[in-house]
Amino acid sequence: MAKTYIFGHKNPDTDAISSAIIMADFEQLRGNDSATAYRLGDINAETQFALDKFNVTAPELLTDNLDGQDVILVDHNEFQQSADTIADANIKHVVDHHRIANFETAGPLYYRAEPVGCTATILYKMYKERGFDIKPEIAGLMVSAIISDSLLFKSPTCTEEDVNAAQELKDIANVDLDAYGLDMLNAGASTTDKSVEFLLDMDAKSFTMGDYVTRIAQVNTVDIDEVLDRKSELEQAMLTNSAEEKYDLFVLVVTDIINSDSKILVVGAEKDKVGEAFNVQLEDDMAFLTGVVSRKKQVVPQITEALTK
């Protein structure tokens, strides 16, 4: 039987990795024994903490050519965020909670997109709809993904469905949401031992916004200054990366996960439009954004509007 490849986006976060594993389990429960989870990048410290907590092995790094292969996409749909050979694959199913852009297929498919805070929340609903039992380790990954994407329910992307799902899953996973959530988020929050290149790539996505290609990286931390003390290094690396990859804009969002605020660092010819997007004046290419924590809801739409109007 031909393999079904399941994976989340490049530079995977906890939702991308967890959702690939969860979706593979879901497919196997449906009788698709060939369903296999993969990853498109390195496992970050937060995700590794969750995998270790629930004794789950990380998916294998995808290196296969996907030409003609059956694939299922989770936690993304935009081709520039996916596998390099995704355009040649046979996309059978998508489960996602992001905008739909730069996406088309040659044939029909199952597509489930919902405006919730986390792909794992949608997958939880799919298990319930099918009447499938949820194993403790799968429940643990679902909880981990929801906590990660919602910043322990503080993000504006978090919905009542996400909160309810986490509340229902915590007993199966045998965790205290607050205690476990803080431990997991803190596991991924330290930046002192990470290189500038790692910080700019560990949670970064590229977006086509009108005539512009914008790279938006996000670093979650408990100390914004700890990251931006290396501003000159970060700025130079962003400029170099932009020149190599032809980005028109590169935006770094440094988010304080405790106080739910962010500071941005911007490079690129259109950087003033980023200031316009948030109605702020960039000072030394930076600006403080009160209450901004969500790239998906509070950063991407605003910059898109500024670049396309």
Short mmCIF file of C-alpha atoms in Angstrom, two decimals:
data_model
loop_
_atom_site.label_atom_id
_atom_site.label_comp_id
_atom_site.label_asym_id
_atom_site.label_seq_id
_atom_site.Cartn_x
_atom_site.Cartn_y
_atom_site.Cartn_z
CA MET A 1 0.00 0.00 0.00
CA ALA A 2 1.29 3.46 -0.91
CA LYS A 3 2.24 5.66 2.01
CA THR A 4 0.20 8.70 3.06
CA TYR A 5 2.50 11.52 4.15
CA ILE A 6 1.17 13.81 6.88
CA PHE A 7 2.97 16.99 7.94
CA GLY A 8 2.62 20.54 9.17
CA HIS A 9 4.44 23.66 7.99
CA LYS A 10 8.15 24.44 7.75
CA ASN A 11 9.79 25.66 10.97
CA PRO A 12 7.22 23.57 12.86
CA ASP A 13 5.75 24.67 16.16
CA THR A 14 3.99 22.49 18.72
CA ASP A 15 0.68 22.54 16.85
CA ALA A 16 2.31 21.57 13.54
CA ILE A 17 4.19 18.61 15.02
CA SER A 18 1.38 17.47 17.31
CA SER A 19 -1.27 17.74 14.61
CA ALA A 20 0.77 15.59 12.22
CA ILE A 21 1.06 12.87 14.86
CA ILE A 22 -2.60 13.19 15.83
CA MET A 23 -3.81 13.12 12.21
CA ALA A 24 -1.73 10.02 11.52
CA ASP A 25 -3.38 8.31 14.51
CA PHE A 26 -6.81 9.45 13.29
CA GLU A 27 -6.17 8.05 9.81
CA GLN A 28 -4.95 4.75 11.24
CA LEU A 29 -8.14 4.50 13.29
CA ARG A 30 -10.02 4.97 10.01
CA GLY A 31 -8.14 1.99 8.56
CA ASN A 32 -5.41 3.86 6.68
CA ASP A 33 -2.45 1.88 8.00
CA SER A 34 -0.06 3.70 5.66
CA ALA A 35 -0.63 7.10 7.33
CA THR A 36 2.71 8.40 8.61
CA ALA A 37 3.57 11.65 10.38
CA TYR A 38 6.57 13.68 9.20
CA ARG A 39 8.12 17.03 10.05
CA LEU A 40 9.55 19.76 7.83
CA GLY A 41 12.10 21.11 10.28
CA ASP A 42 13.76 20.79 13.65
CA ILE A 43 11.85 20.21 16.86
CA ASN A 44 11.94 23.26 19.14
CA ALA A 45 12.47 23.08 22.91
CA GLU A 46 8.81 23.63 23.76
CA THR A 47 7.64 20.85 21.45
CA GLN A 48 10.34 18.49 22.69
CA PHE A 49 9.15 19.14 26.25
CA ALA A 50 5.64 18.03 25.23
CA LEU A 51 6.88 14.96 23.36
CA ASP A 52 8.99 13.92 26.34
CA LYS A 53 6.13 14.52 28.78
CA PHE A 54 3.85 12.13 26.90
CA ASN A 55 6.57 9.71 25.75
CA VAL A 56 5.97 10.30 22.04
CA THR A 57 8.70 9.97 19.43
CA ALA A 58 9.22 12.93 17.11
CA PRO A 59 8.22 12.36 13.48
CA GLU A 60 10.94 11.66 10.94
CA LEU A 61 12.26 14.59 8.89
CA LEU A 62 10.68 14.52 5.42
CA THR A 63 13.29 14.13 2.68
CA ASP A 64 11.29 12.17 0.09
CA ASN A 65 10.22 13.63 -3.24
CA LEU A 66 6.41 13.92 -3.09
CA ASP A 67 5.78 13.71 -6.83
CA GLY A 68 2.58 11.68 -7.20
CA GLN A 69 2.47 10.81 -3.49
CA ASP A 70 -0.66 11.09 -1.32
CA VAL A 71 -0.31 13.77 1.34
CA ILE A 72 -2.38 15.31 4.11
CA LEU A 73 -1.57 18.84 5.23
CA VAL A 74 -2.18 19.97 8.80
CA ASP A 75 -1.79 23.44 10.32
CA HIS A 76 -1.04 25.09 6.95
CA ASN A 77 -2.10 25.30 3.34
CA GLU A 78 0.14 27.91 1.69
CA PHE A 79 2.62 26.20 -0.62
CA GLN A 80 5.56 28.45 0.36
CA GLN A 81 5.17 27.14 3.92
CA SER A 82 5.02 23.51 2.83
CA ALA A 83 7.33 20.84 1.48
CA ASP A 84 9.50 21.83 -1.47
CA THR A 85 7.79 19.34 -3.82
CA ILE A 86 4.23 19.92 -2.57
CA ALA A 87 3.05 21.20 -5.96
CA ASP A 88 3.67 17.72 -7.41
CA ALA A 89 1.90 15.82 -4.63
CA ASN A 90 -1.62 14.45 -4.55
CA ILE A 91 -3.18 16.44 -1.69
CA LYS A 92 -5.99 14.34 -0.24
CA HIS A 93 -6.96 16.31 2.85
CA VAL A 94 -6.23 19.58 4.65
CA VAL A 95 -7.02 20.38 8.29
CA ASP A 96 -6.12 23.95 9.17
CA HIS A 97 -7.05 27.09 11.12
CA HIS A 98 -5.25 29.70 9.01
CA ARG A 99 -6.18 31.88 6.05
CA ILE A 100 -6.36 30.12 2.68
CA ALA A 101 -3.85 31.51 0.19
CA ASN A 102 -1.60 30.37 -2.66
CA PHE A 103 -3.36 27.01 -2.73
CA GLU A 104 -4.80 24.91 -5.53
CA THR A 105 -5.04 21.24 -6.40
CA ALA A 106 -5.55 19.25 -9.58
CA GLY A 107 -8.34 17.18 -8.07
CA PRO A 108 -11.01 17.33 -5.37
CA LEU A 109 -10.09 16.84 -1.74
CA TYR A 110 -11.38 16.98 1.81
CA TYR A 111 -10.74 20.43 3.26
CA ARG A 112 -11.58 21.40 6.81
CA ALA A 113 -10.72 24.90 7.99
CA GLU A 114 -12.22 26.49 11.08
CA PRO A 115 -11.56 29.86 12.78
CA VAL A 116 -10.36 28.37 16.05
CA GLY A 117 -7.08 28.93 17.86
CA CYS A 118 -5.45 25.62 17.07
CA THR A 119 -5.54 22.83 14.49
CA ALA A 120 -5.56 20.27 17.30
CA THR A 121 -8.94 21.64 18.42
CA ILE A 122 -10.39 20.73 15.02
CA LEU A 123 -8.82 17.29 15.20
CA TYR A 124 -10.34 16.77 18.65
CA LYS A 125 -13.76 17.51 17.16
CA MET A 126 -13.08 15.01 14.37
CA TYR A 127 -12.35 12.27 16.92
CA LYS A 128 -15.59 13.06 18.75
CA GLU A 129 -17.61 13.07 15.53
CA ARG A 130 -16.30 9.61 14.65
CA GLY A 131 -16.65 8.29 18.18
CA PHE A 132 -12.95 7.41 18.31
CA ASP A 133 -11.30 6.87 21.68
CA ILE A 134 -8.46 9.30 22.39
CA LYS A 135 -5.35 7.74 23.87
CA PRO A 136 -3.69 9.60 26.79
CA GLU A 137 -0.63 10.54 24.74
CA ILE A 138 -2.80 11.87 21.90
CA ALA A 139 -4.86 13.87 24.40
CA GLY A 140 -1.60 15.21 25.83
CA LEU A 141 -0.43 16.40 22.42
CA MET A 142 -3.81 18.01 21.76
CA VAL A 143 -3.62 19.88 25.07
CA SER A 144 -0.02 20.91 24.37
CA ALA A 145 -0.87 22.29 20.94
CA ILE A 146 -3.85 24.25 22.27
CA ILE A 147 -1.81 25.74 25.11
CA SER A 148 1.01 26.63 22.72
CA ASP A 149 -1.10 28.33 20.06
CA SER A 150 -3.29 30.12 22.60
CA LEU A 151 -0.41 31.11 24.92
CA LEU A 152 -2.26 29.40 27.75
CA PHE A 153 -5.61 30.86 26.60
CA LYS A 154 -4.35 34.49 26.53
CA SER A 155 -4.15 34.92 22.76
CA PRO A 156 -7.02 36.69 20.93
CA THR A 157 -7.10 33.71 18.57
CA CYS A 158 -8.23 31.49 21.44
CA THR A 159 -11.91 30.57 21.20
CA GLU A 160 -14.37 28.99 23.59
CA GLU A 161 -13.99 25.79 21.58
CA ASP A 162 -10.25 25.71 22.31
CA VAL A 163 -10.80 26.24 26.03
CA ASN A 164 -13.55 23.62 26.19
CA ALA A 165 -11.43 21.11 24.28
CA ALA A 166 -8.50 21.59 26.65
CA GLN A 167 -10.76 21.25 29.69
CA GLU A 168 -12.21 18.00 28.36
CA LEU A 169 -8.79 16.61 27.36
CA LYS A 170 -6.86 17.40 30.54
CA ASP A 171 -8.32 14.47 32.47
CA ILE A 172 -7.47 12.02 29.69
CA ALA A 173 -3.95 13.46 29.54
CA ASN A 174 -3.77 13.64 33.35
CA VAL A 175 -2.36 17.17 33.51
CA ASP A 176 -3.11 20.40 35.34
CA LEU A 177 -3.54 22.94 32.54
CA ASP A 178 -2.00 25.92 34.32
CA ALA A 179 0.96 24.10 35.87
CA TYR A 180 1.78 22.04 32.81
CA GLY A 181 1.13 24.96 30.45
CA LEU A 182 3.54 27.29 32.23
CA ASP A 183 6.21 24.59 32.39
CA MET A 184 5.87 23.89 28.67
CA LEU A 185 5.89 27.54 27.60
CA ASN A 186 8.87 28.30 29.82
CA ALA A 187 10.75 25.34 28.33
CA GLY A 188 10.75 27.13 25.00
CA ALA A 189 11.15 30.68 26.27
CA SER A 190 14.87 30.99 27.03
CA THR A 191 16.82 32.62 24.18
CA THR A 192 20.30 33.13 25.62
CA ASP A 193 21.58 29.79 24.33
CA LYS A 194 20.12 30.26 20.83
CA SER A 195 21.91 31.80 17.85
CA VAL A 196 20.51 34.79 15.98
CA GLU A 197 19.96 32.59 12.95
CA PHE A 198 18.02 30.08 15.04
CA LEU A 199 15.81 32.79 16.57
CA LEU A 200 14.93 34.16 13.14
CA ASP A 201 14.09 30.76 11.71
CA MET A 202 12.56 28.74 14.54
CA ASP A 203 9.03 30.12 14.03
CA ALA A 204 9.03 32.05 10.78
CA LYS A 205 6.63 32.06 7.85
CA SER A 206 6.62 33.74 4.45
CA PHE A 207 3.50 35.46 3.13
CA THR A 208 2.57 36.85 -0.26
CA MET A 209 0.88 40.19 0.39
CA GLY A 210 -0.16 41.81 -2.88
CA ASP A 211 3.05 42.51 -4.79
CA TYR A 212 5.25 41.89 -1.75
CA VAL A 213 6.76 38.85 -0.08
CA THR A 214 6.92 39.32 3.68
CA ARG A 215 8.79 37.15 6.14
CA ILE A 216 7.40 37.24 9.68
CA ALA A 217 9.32 35.55 12.48
CA GLN A 218 8.06 35.30 16.04
CA VAL A 219 9.99 34.63 19.24
CA ASN A 220 8.09 33.93 22.45
CA THR A 221 10.01 34.88 25.57
CA VAL A 222 9.66 36.03 29.16
CA ASP A 223 12.15 38.86 28.55
CA ILE A 224 11.89 40.96 25.37
CA ASP A 225 15.14 42.79 26.13
CA GLU A 226 16.99 39.48 26.32
CA VAL A 227 16.27 39.07 22.61
CA LEU A 228 16.60 42.66 21.41
CA ASP A 229 19.90 43.25 23.21
CA ARG A 230 21.21 41.54 20.06
CA LYS A 231 19.39 44.00 17.76
CA SER A 232 22.34 44.79 15.51
CA GLU A 233 23.06 41.10 14.92
CA LEU A 234 19.40 40.36 14.30
CA GLU A 235 19.03 43.26 11.88
CA GLN A 236 22.08 42.26 9.86
CA ALA A 237 20.92 38.65 9.66
CA MET A 238 17.44 39.78 8.57
CA LEU A 239 18.92 41.96 5.81
CA THR A 240 21.17 39.15 4.62
CA ASN A 241 18.31 36.65 4.61
CA SER A 242 16.06 39.10 2.77
CA ALA A 243 18.66 39.63 0.05
CA GLU A 244 19.17 35.89 -0.38
CA GLU A 245 15.48 34.95 -0.39
CA LYS A 246 14.13 38.09 -2.11
CA TYR A 247 11.94 39.18 0.80
CA ASP A 248 10.55 42.70 0.49
CA LEU A 249 10.00 42.91 4.22
CA PHE A 250 11.27 41.00 7.23
CA VAL A 251 9.42 41.49 10.50
CA LEU A 252 10.57 40.02 13.80
CA VAL A 253 7.86 39.88 16.48
CA VAL A 254 9.24 39.38 19.99
CA THR A 255 6.38 38.42 22.30
CA ASP A 256 6.27 38.60 26.08
CA ILE A 257 4.25 35.51 27.00
CA ILE A 258 3.70 36.70 30.56
CA ASN A 259 2.46 40.26 29.92
CA SER A 260 0.94 39.58 26.48
CA ASP A 261 2.71 42.39 24.59
CA SER A 262 5.18 42.42 21.69
CA LYS A 263 7.95 44.47 20.21
CA ILE A 264 8.71 44.41 16.49
CA LEU A 265 11.93 44.87 14.56
CA VAL A 266 11.49 45.60 10.84
CA VAL A 267 13.82 45.73 7.83
CA GLY A 268 13.01 46.33 4.18
CA ALA A 269 12.17 49.11 1.74
CA GLU A 270 8.51 49.13 2.80
CA LYS A 271 9.14 49.11 6.54
CA ASP A 272 7.26 52.40 7.08
CA LYS A 273 4.09 50.62 5.97
CA VAL A 274 4.48 48.26 8.91
CA GLY A 275 4.33 51.27 11.20
CA GLU A 276 1.19 52.41 9.37
CA ALA A 277 -0.32 48.95 9.82
CA PHE A 278 -0.20 49.36 13.59
CA ASN A 279 -0.62 53.13 13.70
CA VAL A 280 2.77 53.55 15.35
CA GLN A 281 6.01 55.30 14.45
CA LEU A 282 9.00 53.03 14.07
CA GLU A 283 11.93 54.26 16.14
CA ASP A 284 15.28 52.77 15.21
CA ASP A 285 13.26 50.24 13.15
CA MET A 286 11.35 49.08 16.26
CA ALA A 287 7.95 49.63 17.87
CA PHE A 288 6.15 48.36 20.96
CA LEU A 289 2.73 46.81 20.31
CA THR A 290 0.53 46.70 23.38
CA GLY A 291 -1.61 43.57 23.65
CA VAL A 292 -0.30 42.03 20.40
CA VAL A 293 0.59 38.34 20.69
CA SER A 294 -0.94 36.60 17.66
CA ARG A 295 0.85 36.64 14.31
CA LYS A 296 -2.17 35.12 12.61
CA LYS A 297 -4.78 37.54 13.91
CA GLN A 298 -2.93 40.67 15.02
CA VAL A 299 0.03 40.92 12.64
CA VAL A 300 -0.54 39.26 9.25
CA PRO A 301 -3.95 40.86 8.44
CA GLN A 302 -2.78 44.33 9.48
CA ILE A 303 0.41 44.24 7.41
CA THR A 304 -1.43 42.69 4.48
CA GLU A 305 -3.94 45.53 4.48
CA ALA A 306 -1.19 48.15 4.66
CA LEU A 307 0.70 46.63 1.73
CA THR A 308 -2.30 46.10 -0.52
CA LYS A 309 -4.35 49.27 -0.11
#
